[in-house]
Amino acid sequence: MIKLIEFQKRFDDRGSLSFVEGGIDIPFEIKRIYYLYNLNDVHRGFHAHKNLNQVAICVNGSCTFVLDDGKTRQEVKLSKPNEGLFIDKMIWREMKDFSSDAVLLVLASEHYDESDYIRNYDEFLKLCR
Ligand code: T46
């Protein structure tokens, strides 16, 4: 399952401020935050996670996620700093079309664990069945 989450936004003549509250806006306990920046216009990802849930927020610039649940593939463009993309476990993801100023912030439900990654698409499809 994937879904877009809209975060609250405050703005005035000084600028804008959005906020994300654990236990309210995010459907899991946040155990890790990482961020991608200085991005070249190349594709990244090409994996799914066995157990990890994540919310990705493009806090600056834009990028596109290609998401595949083993049956259907869809593309979601992230370009609003107050919008998060929830990505459930067992979703194959690729990221592309990073603008030169893109900063992608990711909230994750687990600590980093390479054994949670499925990096082979055929293996992913087998596990989906
Ligand atoms: C995901 C997408 C959206 C760590 O050591 N700790 C970490 O917390 C992370 C996220 C990565 N790494 C290491 C593992 C690799 O040696 O950093 C290197 C680059 O990671 P990776 O090639 O997996 O990066 P992406 O952009 O393909 O994928 C990342 C996340 O890994 C992944 O969980 O869903 O962003």
Short mmCIF file of N, CA, C and O and ligand atoms in Angstrom, two decimals:
data_model
loop_
_atom_site.label_atom_id
_atom_site.label_comp_id
_atom_site.label_asym_id
_atom_site.label_seq_id
_atom_site.Cartn_x
_atom_site.Cartn_y
_atom_site.Cartn_z
N MET A 1 0.83 -1.20 0.00
CA MET A 1 0.00 0.00 0.00
C MET A 1 0.87 1.27 0.00
O MET A 1 1.90 1.30 0.67
N ILE A 2 0.44 2.24 -0.75
CA ILE A 2 1.11 3.54 -0.69
C ILE A 2 0.03 4.60 -0.48
O ILE A 2 -1.13 4.39 -0.84
N LYS A 3 0.38 5.69 0.17
CA LYS A 3 -0.59 6.79 0.25
C LYS A 3 0.14 8.11 0.47
O LYS A 3 1.24 8.13 1.04
N LEU A 4 -0.50 9.17 0.00
CA LEU A 4 0.07 10.51 0.21
C LEU A 4 -0.48 11.08 1.51
O LEU A 4 -1.68 10.92 1.80
N ILE A 5 0.38 11.69 2.29
CA ILE A 5 -0.02 12.30 3.56
C ILE A 5 0.27 13.79 3.44
O ILE A 5 1.39 14.18 3.06
N GLU A 6 -0.73 14.61 3.75
CA GLU A 6 -0.50 16.06 3.70
C GLU A 6 -0.20 16.57 5.11
O GLU A 6 -0.96 16.31 6.04
N PHE A 7 0.93 17.24 5.25
CA PHE A 7 1.30 17.79 6.55
C PHE A 7 0.80 19.23 6.65
O PHE A 7 0.60 19.90 5.63
N GLN A 8 0.66 19.65 7.88
CA GLN A 8 0.17 21.01 8.08
C GLN A 8 1.21 22.03 7.64
O GLN A 8 2.42 21.74 7.67
N LYS A 9 0.73 23.16 7.26
CA LYS A 9 1.61 24.21 6.74
C LYS A 9 1.20 25.54 7.38
O LYS A 9 0.00 25.83 7.48
N ARG A 10 2.16 26.28 7.84
CA ARG A 10 1.91 27.64 8.33
C ARG A 10 2.74 28.58 7.46
O ARG A 10 3.90 28.27 7.18
N PHE A 11 2.16 29.66 7.06
CA PHE A 11 2.96 30.62 6.31
C PHE A 11 2.51 32.05 6.62
O PHE A 11 1.35 32.29 6.92
N ASP A 12 3.48 32.92 6.57
CA ASP A 12 3.19 34.34 6.76
C ASP A 12 4.24 35.11 5.96
O ASP A 12 4.94 34.50 5.13
N ASP A 13 4.37 36.37 6.19
CA ASP A 13 5.29 37.14 5.33
C ASP A 13 6.76 36.82 5.60
O ASP A 13 7.65 37.31 4.90
N ARG A 14 7.04 35.95 6.60
CA ARG A 14 8.44 35.54 6.84
C ARG A 14 8.79 34.29 6.04
O ARG A 14 9.96 33.96 5.84
N GLY A 15 7.76 33.52 5.60
CA GLY A 15 8.02 32.29 4.88
C GLY A 15 7.08 31.19 5.35
O GLY A 15 6.05 31.46 5.97
N SER A 16 7.45 29.93 5.07
CA SER A 16 6.57 28.80 5.35
C SER A 16 7.19 27.86 6.36
O SER A 16 8.43 27.76 6.46
N LEU A 17 6.34 27.13 7.07
CA LEU A 17 6.79 26.15 8.06
C LEU A 17 5.80 24.99 8.02
O LEU A 17 4.59 25.18 8.10
N SER A 18 6.33 23.78 7.86
CA SER A 18 5.50 22.58 7.94
C SER A 18 6.02 21.73 9.07
O SER A 18 7.21 21.81 9.42
N PHE A 19 5.16 20.88 9.63
CA PHE A 19 5.61 20.04 10.73
C PHE A 19 5.01 18.64 10.62
O PHE A 19 3.94 18.44 10.06
N VAL A 20 5.78 17.69 11.15
CA VAL A 20 5.42 16.27 11.09
C VAL A 20 5.51 15.76 12.52
O VAL A 20 6.58 15.86 13.14
N GLU A 21 4.40 15.25 13.05
CA GLU A 21 4.41 14.80 14.44
C GLU A 21 4.29 13.28 14.52
O GLU A 21 3.34 12.68 13.98
N GLY A 22 5.29 12.66 15.21
CA GLY A 22 5.26 11.22 15.43
C GLY A 22 4.01 10.86 16.21
O GLY A 22 3.59 11.61 17.10
N GLY A 23 3.39 9.73 15.86
CA GLY A 23 2.18 9.29 16.57
C GLY A 23 0.92 9.98 16.08
O GLY A 23 -0.18 9.59 16.45
N ILE A 24 1.08 11.02 15.25
CA ILE A 24 -0.10 11.73 14.71
C ILE A 24 -0.10 11.66 13.19
O ILE A 24 -1.03 11.16 12.58
N ASP A 25 0.99 12.13 12.58
CA ASP A 25 1.03 12.18 11.11
C ASP A 25 1.62 10.91 10.49
O ASP A 25 1.40 10.66 9.30
N ILE A 26 2.40 10.17 11.27
CA ILE A 26 3.16 9.05 10.71
C ILE A 26 2.64 7.74 11.31
O ILE A 26 2.57 7.61 12.53
N PRO A 27 2.25 6.77 10.46
CA PRO A 27 1.60 5.56 10.97
C PRO A 27 2.57 4.49 11.51
O PRO A 27 2.30 3.30 11.42
N PHE A 28 3.70 4.93 12.04
CA PHE A 28 4.64 4.00 12.69
C PHE A 28 5.55 4.81 13.58
O PHE A 28 5.65 6.05 13.45
N GLU A 29 6.23 4.11 14.48
CA GLU A 29 7.21 4.78 15.33
C GLU A 29 8.46 5.07 14.49
O GLU A 29 8.98 4.16 13.83
N ILE A 30 8.93 6.30 14.50
CA ILE A 30 10.09 6.66 13.67
C ILE A 30 11.37 6.24 14.38
O ILE A 30 11.65 6.72 15.48
N LYS A 31 12.13 5.32 13.75
CA LYS A 31 13.38 4.88 14.38
C LYS A 31 14.62 5.44 13.67
O LYS A 31 15.73 5.34 14.16
N ARG A 32 14.40 5.96 12.47
CA ARG A 32 15.57 6.43 11.68
C ARG A 32 15.11 7.51 10.72
O ARG A 32 13.98 7.46 10.21
N ILE A 33 15.99 8.48 10.50
CA ILE A 33 15.76 9.52 9.50
C ILE A 33 17.00 9.56 8.62
O ILE A 33 18.12 9.54 9.14
N TYR A 34 16.82 9.53 7.32
CA TYR A 34 17.97 9.74 6.44
C TYR A 34 17.54 10.67 5.31
O TYR A 34 16.33 10.90 5.11
N TYR A 35 18.51 11.23 4.62
CA TYR A 35 18.16 12.18 3.57
C TYR A 35 19.14 12.08 2.42
O TYR A 35 20.33 11.81 2.60
N LEU A 36 18.61 12.27 1.24
CA LEU A 36 19.38 12.19 0.00
C LEU A 36 19.50 13.61 -0.55
O LEU A 36 18.50 14.34 -0.62
N TYR A 37 20.70 14.01 -0.94
CA TYR A 37 20.93 15.38 -1.41
C TYR A 37 22.14 15.37 -2.34
O TYR A 37 22.79 14.33 -2.49
N ASN A 38 22.43 16.49 -2.96
CA ASN A 38 23.49 16.55 -4.00
C ASN A 38 23.25 15.45 -5.03
O ASN A 38 24.16 14.70 -5.39
N LEU A 39 22.01 15.33 -5.47
CA LEU A 39 21.62 14.18 -6.29
C LEU A 39 21.88 14.42 -7.76
O LEU A 39 21.57 15.50 -8.28
N ASN A 40 22.43 13.43 -8.41
CA ASN A 40 22.60 13.49 -9.86
C ASN A 40 21.34 12.95 -10.50
O ASN A 40 20.56 12.23 -9.87
N ASP A 41 21.15 13.27 -11.76
CA ASP A 41 19.93 12.85 -12.45
C ASP A 41 20.07 11.40 -12.90
O ASP A 41 20.13 11.10 -14.09
N VAL A 42 20.18 10.52 -11.93
CA VAL A 42 20.26 9.07 -12.21
C VAL A 42 19.17 8.37 -11.40
O VAL A 42 18.61 8.95 -10.48
N HIS A 43 18.90 7.13 -11.77
CA HIS A 43 17.87 6.37 -11.04
C HIS A 43 18.50 5.73 -9.80
O HIS A 43 19.65 5.30 -9.83
N ARG A 44 17.75 5.67 -8.72
CA ARG A 44 18.19 5.03 -7.48
C ARG A 44 17.13 4.03 -7.03
O ARG A 44 16.07 3.94 -7.63
N GLY A 45 17.38 3.39 -5.93
CA GLY A 45 16.40 2.46 -5.38
C GLY A 45 16.60 1.07 -5.96
O GLY A 45 17.60 0.42 -5.69
N PHE A 46 15.64 0.61 -6.75
CA PHE A 46 15.66 -0.73 -7.33
C PHE A 46 15.70 -1.79 -6.23
O PHE A 46 16.54 -2.68 -6.23
N HIS A 47 14.78 -1.65 -5.30
CA HIS A 47 14.67 -2.65 -4.24
C HIS A 47 13.30 -2.54 -3.57
O HIS A 47 12.58 -1.55 -3.78
N ALA A 48 12.98 -3.55 -2.78
CA ALA A 48 11.82 -3.51 -1.88
C ALA A 48 12.35 -3.84 -0.49
O ALA A 48 13.51 -4.25 -0.33
N HIS A 49 11.49 -3.66 0.51
CA HIS A 49 11.87 -4.01 1.88
C HIS A 49 10.92 -5.08 2.41
O HIS A 49 9.72 -5.01 2.18
N LYS A 50 11.50 -6.04 3.14
CA LYS A 50 10.66 -7.11 3.70
C LYS A 50 9.77 -6.59 4.82
O LYS A 50 8.62 -6.99 4.93
N ASN A 51 10.28 -5.71 5.65
CA ASN A 51 9.52 -5.25 6.83
C ASN A 51 9.44 -3.76 7.02
O ASN A 51 8.62 -3.31 7.82
N LEU A 52 10.27 -3.02 6.32
CA LEU A 52 10.38 -1.57 6.59
C LEU A 52 9.21 -0.78 6.03
O LEU A 52 8.82 -0.96 4.88
N ASN A 53 8.67 0.11 6.85
CA ASN A 53 7.72 1.13 6.38
C ASN A 53 8.44 2.48 6.36
O ASN A 53 9.25 2.76 7.26
N GLN A 54 8.09 3.31 5.39
CA GLN A 54 8.79 4.59 5.28
C GLN A 54 7.83 5.69 4.83
O GLN A 54 6.81 5.41 4.18
N VAL A 55 8.18 6.93 5.16
CA VAL A 55 7.50 8.09 4.58
C VAL A 55 8.58 8.97 3.96
O VAL A 55 9.55 9.34 4.65
N ALA A 56 8.45 9.25 2.67
CA ALA A 56 9.43 10.07 1.95
C ALA A 56 8.84 11.46 1.70
O ALA A 56 7.69 11.58 1.28
N ILE A 57 9.64 12.47 1.99
CA ILE A 57 9.21 13.87 1.81
C ILE A 57 10.27 14.59 0.98
O ILE A 57 11.44 14.64 1.37
N CYS A 58 9.88 15.13 -0.15
CA CYS A 58 10.84 15.90 -0.95
C CYS A 58 10.79 17.33 -0.40
O CYS A 58 9.93 18.13 -0.79
N VAL A 59 11.65 17.62 0.57
CA VAL A 59 11.57 18.91 1.28
C VAL A 59 12.07 20.08 0.43
O VAL A 59 11.83 21.24 0.76
N ASN A 60 12.77 19.76 -0.65
CA ASN A 60 13.17 20.81 -1.60
C ASN A 60 13.23 20.19 -2.99
O ASN A 60 13.62 19.02 -3.13
N GLY A 61 12.84 20.94 -4.01
CA GLY A 61 12.91 20.42 -5.37
C GLY A 61 11.86 19.35 -5.62
O GLY A 61 10.81 19.32 -4.97
N SER A 62 12.18 18.43 -6.52
CA SER A 62 11.20 17.39 -6.88
C SER A 62 11.91 16.11 -7.31
O SER A 62 13.09 16.12 -7.69
N CYS A 63 11.17 15.02 -7.24
CA CYS A 63 11.64 13.73 -7.75
C CYS A 63 10.43 12.84 -7.99
O CYS A 63 9.32 13.18 -7.56
N THR A 64 10.64 11.74 -8.66
CA THR A 64 9.53 10.83 -8.97
C THR A 64 9.85 9.44 -8.44
O THR A 64 10.98 8.95 -8.60
N PHE A 65 8.87 8.85 -7.76
CA PHE A 65 8.97 7.46 -7.32
C PHE A 65 8.20 6.57 -8.29
O PHE A 65 7.06 6.88 -8.65
N VAL A 66 8.81 5.47 -8.70
CA VAL A 66 8.12 4.42 -9.44
C VAL A 66 7.87 3.32 -8.41
O VAL A 66 8.80 2.87 -7.75
N LEU A 67 6.59 2.95 -8.24
CA LEU A 67 6.22 2.03 -7.16
C LEU A 67 5.49 0.82 -7.75
O LEU A 67 4.60 0.98 -8.60
N ASP A 68 5.86 -0.36 -7.27
CA ASP A 68 5.38 -1.60 -7.89
C ASP A 68 5.08 -2.58 -6.77
O ASP A 68 5.95 -2.89 -5.94
N ASP A 69 3.81 -3.05 -6.71
CA ASP A 69 3.44 -4.00 -5.66
C ASP A 69 3.45 -5.44 -6.16
O ASP A 69 2.89 -6.33 -5.52
N GLY A 70 4.06 -5.65 -7.32
CA GLY A 70 4.12 -6.99 -7.90
C GLY A 70 3.01 -7.23 -8.90
O GLY A 70 3.04 -8.19 -9.67
N LYS A 71 2.01 -6.35 -8.87
CA LYS A 71 0.89 -6.46 -9.82
C LYS A 71 0.79 -5.21 -10.69
O LYS A 71 0.64 -5.29 -11.89
N THR A 72 0.83 -4.06 -10.03
CA THR A 72 0.72 -2.82 -10.80
C THR A 72 1.87 -1.87 -10.47
O THR A 72 2.44 -1.93 -9.38
N ARG A 73 2.17 -1.04 -11.43
CA ARG A 73 3.28 -0.09 -11.31
C ARG A 73 2.69 1.31 -11.45
O ARG A 73 1.84 1.53 -12.32
N GLN A 74 3.08 2.22 -10.61
CA GLN A 74 2.60 3.59 -10.75
C GLN A 74 3.71 4.58 -10.42
O GLN A 74 4.68 4.21 -9.74
N GLU A 75 3.54 5.79 -10.92
CA GLU A 75 4.54 6.82 -10.66
C GLU A 75 3.92 7.92 -9.80
O GLU A 75 2.76 8.30 -10.02
N VAL A 76 4.69 8.39 -8.82
CA VAL A 76 4.22 9.49 -7.96
C VAL A 76 5.32 10.55 -7.95
O VAL A 76 6.47 10.25 -7.60
N LYS A 77 4.95 11.75 -8.35
CA LYS A 77 5.92 12.86 -8.31
C LYS A 77 5.78 13.59 -6.98
O LYS A 77 4.65 13.93 -6.57
N LEU A 78 6.90 13.79 -6.30
CA LEU A 78 6.89 14.55 -5.05
C LEU A 78 7.50 15.92 -5.32
O LEU A 78 8.63 16.01 -5.79
N SER A 79 6.75 16.96 -5.02
CA SER A 79 7.27 18.31 -5.28
C SER A 79 6.79 19.32 -4.24
O SER A 79 7.01 20.52 -4.39
N LYS A 80 6.10 18.80 -3.19
CA LYS A 80 5.60 19.74 -2.17
C LYS A 80 6.25 19.39 -0.84
O LYS A 80 6.15 18.23 -0.38
N PRO A 81 6.87 20.37 -0.16
CA PRO A 81 7.53 20.07 1.12
C PRO A 81 6.57 19.67 2.22
O PRO A 81 7.00 19.15 3.24
N ASN A 82 5.26 19.89 2.01
CA ASN A 82 4.30 19.50 3.05
C ASN A 82 3.52 18.24 2.65
O ASN A 82 2.41 18.01 3.12
N GLU A 83 4.14 17.42 1.80
CA GLU A 83 3.49 16.18 1.37
C GLU A 83 4.44 15.00 1.56
O GLU A 83 5.60 15.07 1.15
N GLY A 84 3.94 13.94 2.19
CA GLY A 84 4.76 12.74 2.41
C GLY A 84 4.17 11.57 1.66
O GLY A 84 2.95 11.46 1.51
N LEU A 85 5.05 10.67 1.21
CA LEU A 85 4.60 9.45 0.53
C LEU A 85 4.86 8.27 1.45
O LEU A 85 6.03 7.96 1.76
N PHE A 86 3.78 7.66 1.94
CA PHE A 86 3.93 6.45 2.77
C PHE A 86 4.16 5.26 1.84
O PHE A 86 3.40 5.04 0.89
N ILE A 87 5.22 4.51 2.11
CA ILE A 87 5.52 3.31 1.31
C ILE A 87 5.58 2.13 2.27
O ILE A 87 6.45 2.05 3.15
N ASP A 88 4.65 1.23 2.09
CA ASP A 88 4.55 0.03 2.92
C ASP A 88 5.70 -0.93 2.59
O ASP A 88 6.36 -0.79 1.55
N LYS A 89 5.87 -1.93 3.45
CA LYS A 89 6.81 -3.01 3.12
C LYS A 89 6.35 -3.72 1.84
O LYS A 89 5.18 -3.61 1.46
N MET A 90 7.25 -4.41 1.21
CA MET A 90 6.98 -5.20 0.01
C MET A 90 6.44 -4.36 -1.17
O MET A 90 5.52 -4.76 -1.88
N ILE A 91 7.01 -3.18 -1.32
CA ILE A 91 6.75 -2.35 -2.52
C ILE A 91 8.11 -2.11 -3.18
O ILE A 91 9.01 -1.55 -2.55
N TRP A 92 8.21 -2.53 -4.43
CA TRP A 92 9.43 -2.25 -5.19
C TRP A 92 9.47 -0.76 -5.52
O TRP A 92 8.45 -0.21 -5.94
N ARG A 93 10.61 -0.09 -5.28
CA ARG A 93 10.67 1.34 -5.58
C ARG A 93 11.91 1.69 -6.38
O ARG A 93 12.98 1.12 -6.19
N GLU A 94 11.69 2.63 -7.28
CA GLU A 94 12.79 3.26 -8.01
C GLU A 94 12.55 4.76 -7.90
O GLU A 94 11.40 5.20 -7.84
N MET A 95 13.63 5.53 -7.82
CA MET A 95 13.48 6.98 -7.76
C MET A 95 14.23 7.57 -8.95
O MET A 95 15.32 7.11 -9.29
N LYS A 96 13.62 8.60 -9.55
CA LYS A 96 14.22 9.19 -10.75
C LYS A 96 13.81 10.65 -10.86
O LYS A 96 13.04 11.16 -10.03
N ASP A 97 14.31 11.30 -11.91
CA ASP A 97 13.94 12.70 -12.22
C ASP A 97 14.17 13.64 -11.04
O ASP A 97 13.31 14.48 -10.71
N PHE A 98 15.33 13.49 -10.39
CA PHE A 98 15.67 14.40 -9.29
C PHE A 98 15.99 15.77 -9.88
O PHE A 98 16.84 15.88 -10.78
N SER A 99 15.34 16.81 -9.39
CA SER A 99 15.75 18.14 -9.81
C SER A 99 17.11 18.42 -9.16
O SER A 99 17.48 17.78 -8.16
N SER A 100 17.85 19.38 -9.71
CA SER A 100 19.23 19.58 -9.22
C SER A 100 19.25 20.04 -7.76
O SER A 100 20.24 19.85 -7.06
N ASP A 101 18.11 20.62 -7.30
CA ASP A 101 18.06 21.09 -5.91
C ASP A 101 17.29 20.15 -4.99
O ASP A 101 16.95 20.50 -3.86
N ALA A 102 17.02 18.91 -5.46
CA ALA A 102 16.16 18.00 -4.68
C ALA A 102 16.84 17.55 -3.38
O ALA A 102 18.02 17.22 -3.35
N VAL A 103 16.04 17.57 -2.31
CA VAL A 103 16.46 17.00 -1.03
C VAL A 103 15.32 16.08 -0.60
O VAL A 103 14.18 16.52 -0.40
N LEU A 104 15.62 14.78 -0.51
CA LEU A 104 14.60 13.79 -0.16
C LEU A 104 14.85 13.29 1.25
O LEU A 104 15.87 12.66 1.53
N LEU A 105 13.90 13.60 2.14
CA LEU A 105 13.99 13.20 3.54
C LEU A 105 13.12 11.97 3.74
O LEU A 105 11.99 11.93 3.26
N VAL A 106 13.66 10.97 4.43
CA VAL A 106 12.89 9.73 4.62
C VAL A 106 12.81 9.38 6.10
O VAL A 106 13.83 9.35 6.80
N LEU A 107 11.60 9.12 6.57
CA LEU A 107 11.35 8.67 7.94
C LEU A 107 11.14 7.16 7.87
O LEU A 107 10.33 6.69 7.04
N ALA A 108 11.84 6.42 8.71
CA ALA A 108 11.81 4.96 8.58
C ALA A 108 11.41 4.30 9.90
O ALA A 108 11.72 4.81 10.99
N SER A 109 10.73 3.16 9.78
CA SER A 109 10.20 2.47 10.98
C SER A 109 11.24 1.60 11.67
O SER A 109 10.99 1.09 12.75
N GLU A 110 12.39 1.37 11.02
CA GLU A 110 13.42 0.48 11.59
C GLU A 110 14.80 1.08 11.38
O GLU A 110 15.00 1.91 10.51
N HIS A 111 15.74 0.59 12.17
CA HIS A 111 17.14 0.95 11.94
C HIS A 111 17.61 0.31 10.63
O HIS A 111 16.96 -0.61 10.11
N TYR A 112 18.73 0.78 10.12
CA TYR A 112 19.25 0.25 8.86
C TYR A 112 19.62 -1.23 9.00
O TYR A 112 20.30 -1.62 9.95
N ASP A 113 19.16 -2.03 8.04
CA ASP A 113 19.44 -3.48 8.07
C ASP A 113 19.49 -3.98 6.63
O ASP A 113 18.44 -4.11 5.99
N GLU A 114 20.69 -4.22 6.13
CA GLU A 114 20.83 -4.62 4.72
C GLU A 114 20.06 -5.92 4.43
O GLU A 114 19.57 -6.11 3.32
N SER A 115 19.88 -6.79 5.45
CA SER A 115 19.19 -8.06 5.20
C SER A 115 17.68 -7.86 4.97
O SER A 115 16.99 -8.79 4.57
N ASP A 116 17.19 -6.65 5.21
CA ASP A 116 15.77 -6.35 4.96
C ASP A 116 15.52 -5.98 3.49
O ASP A 116 14.37 -5.91 3.05
N TYR A 117 16.60 -5.74 2.73
CA TYR A 117 16.45 -5.32 1.33
C TYR A 117 16.25 -6.53 0.41
O TYR A 117 16.93 -7.54 0.56
N ILE A 118 15.34 -6.39 -0.53
CA ILE A 118 15.23 -7.36 -1.65
C ILE A 118 15.70 -6.57 -2.87
O ILE A 118 15.02 -5.65 -3.32
N ARG A 119 16.87 -6.91 -3.36
CA ARG A 119 17.46 -6.11 -4.44
C ARG A 119 17.36 -6.78 -5.81
O ARG A 119 17.85 -6.25 -6.80
N ASN A 120 16.70 -7.96 -5.82
CA ASN A 120 16.53 -8.67 -7.09
C ASN A 120 15.03 -8.69 -7.44
O ASN A 120 14.22 -9.18 -6.64
N TYR A 121 14.68 -8.16 -8.63
CA TYR A 121 13.25 -8.00 -8.95
C TYR A 121 12.53 -9.34 -9.08
O TYR A 121 11.38 -9.49 -8.65
N ASP A 122 13.21 -10.36 -9.64
CA ASP A 122 12.56 -11.68 -9.78
C ASP A 122 12.29 -12.29 -8.40
O ASP A 122 11.24 -12.90 -8.18
N GLU A 123 13.23 -12.11 -7.48
CA GLU A 123 13.02 -12.61 -6.11
C GLU A 123 11.85 -11.86 -5.47
O GLU A 123 11.01 -12.47 -4.78
N PHE A 124 11.76 -10.56 -5.72
CA PHE A 124 10.64 -9.76 -5.18
C PHE A 124 9.30 -10.31 -5.69
O PHE A 124 8.38 -10.54 -4.90
N LEU A 125 9.23 -10.59 -7.01
CA LEU A 125 7.98 -11.11 -7.57
C LEU A 125 7.62 -12.46 -6.96
O LEU A 125 6.46 -12.72 -6.64
N LYS A 126 8.64 -13.30 -6.75
CA LYS A 126 8.39 -14.62 -6.13
C LYS A 126 7.82 -14.45 -4.74
O LYS A 126 6.86 -15.13 -4.35
N LEU A 127 8.40 -13.54 -3.96
CA LEU A 127 7.95 -13.33 -2.57
C LEU A 127 6.56 -12.70 -2.52
O LEU A 127 5.82 -12.90 -1.56
N CYS A 128 6.17 -11.97 -3.58
CA CYS A 128 4.83 -11.36 -3.63
C CYS A 128 3.74 -12.42 -3.80
O CYS A 128 2.61 -12.23 -3.38
N ARG A 129 4.12 -13.53 -4.44
CA ARG A 129 3.10 -14.56 -4.76
C ARG A 129 2.74 -15.38 -3.54
O ARG A 129 3.45 -15.48 -2.60
C1 T46 B 1 14.87 3.46 0.22
C2 T46 B 1 15.14 4.61 -0.68
C3 T46 B 1 13.99 5.58 -0.74
C4 T46 B 1 23.22 3.16 5.34
O1 T46 B 1 24.35 2.77 5.75
N1 T46 B 1 22.27 3.52 6.24
C5 T46 B 1 21.03 3.95 5.85
O2 T46 B 1 20.19 4.27 6.71
C6 T46 B 1 20.74 3.98 4.45
C7 T46 B 1 19.35 4.42 3.97
C8 T46 B 1 21.70 3.61 3.56
N2 T46 B 1 22.93 3.21 4.00
C9 T46 B 1 23.98 2.88 3.02
C10 T46 B 1 23.71 1.65 2.18
C11 T46 B 1 24.44 1.96 0.89
O3 T46 B 1 25.79 1.58 1.03
O4 T46 B 1 24.07 3.96 2.09
C12 T46 B 1 24.38 3.49 0.80
C13 T46 B 1 23.35 3.99 -0.22
O5 T46 B 1 22.08 3.34 0.03
P1 T46 B 1 21.15 2.81 -1.15
O6 T46 B 1 21.94 2.42 -2.32
O7 T46 B 1 20.24 1.75 -0.56
O8 T46 B 1 20.31 4.13 -1.49
P2 T46 B 1 18.97 4.26 -2.36
O9 T46 B 1 18.81 5.70 -2.63
O10 T46 B 1 18.98 3.34 -3.52
O11 T46 B 1 17.79 3.77 -1.36
C14 T46 B 1 17.51 4.51 -0.18
C15 T46 B 1 17.26 3.57 0.99
O12 T46 B 1 18.38 2.69 1.16
C16 T46 B 1 16.02 2.72 0.79
O13 T46 B 1 15.67 2.08 2.01
O14 T46 B 1 13.74 3.02 0.34
O15 T46 B 1 16.36 5.32 -0.38
#
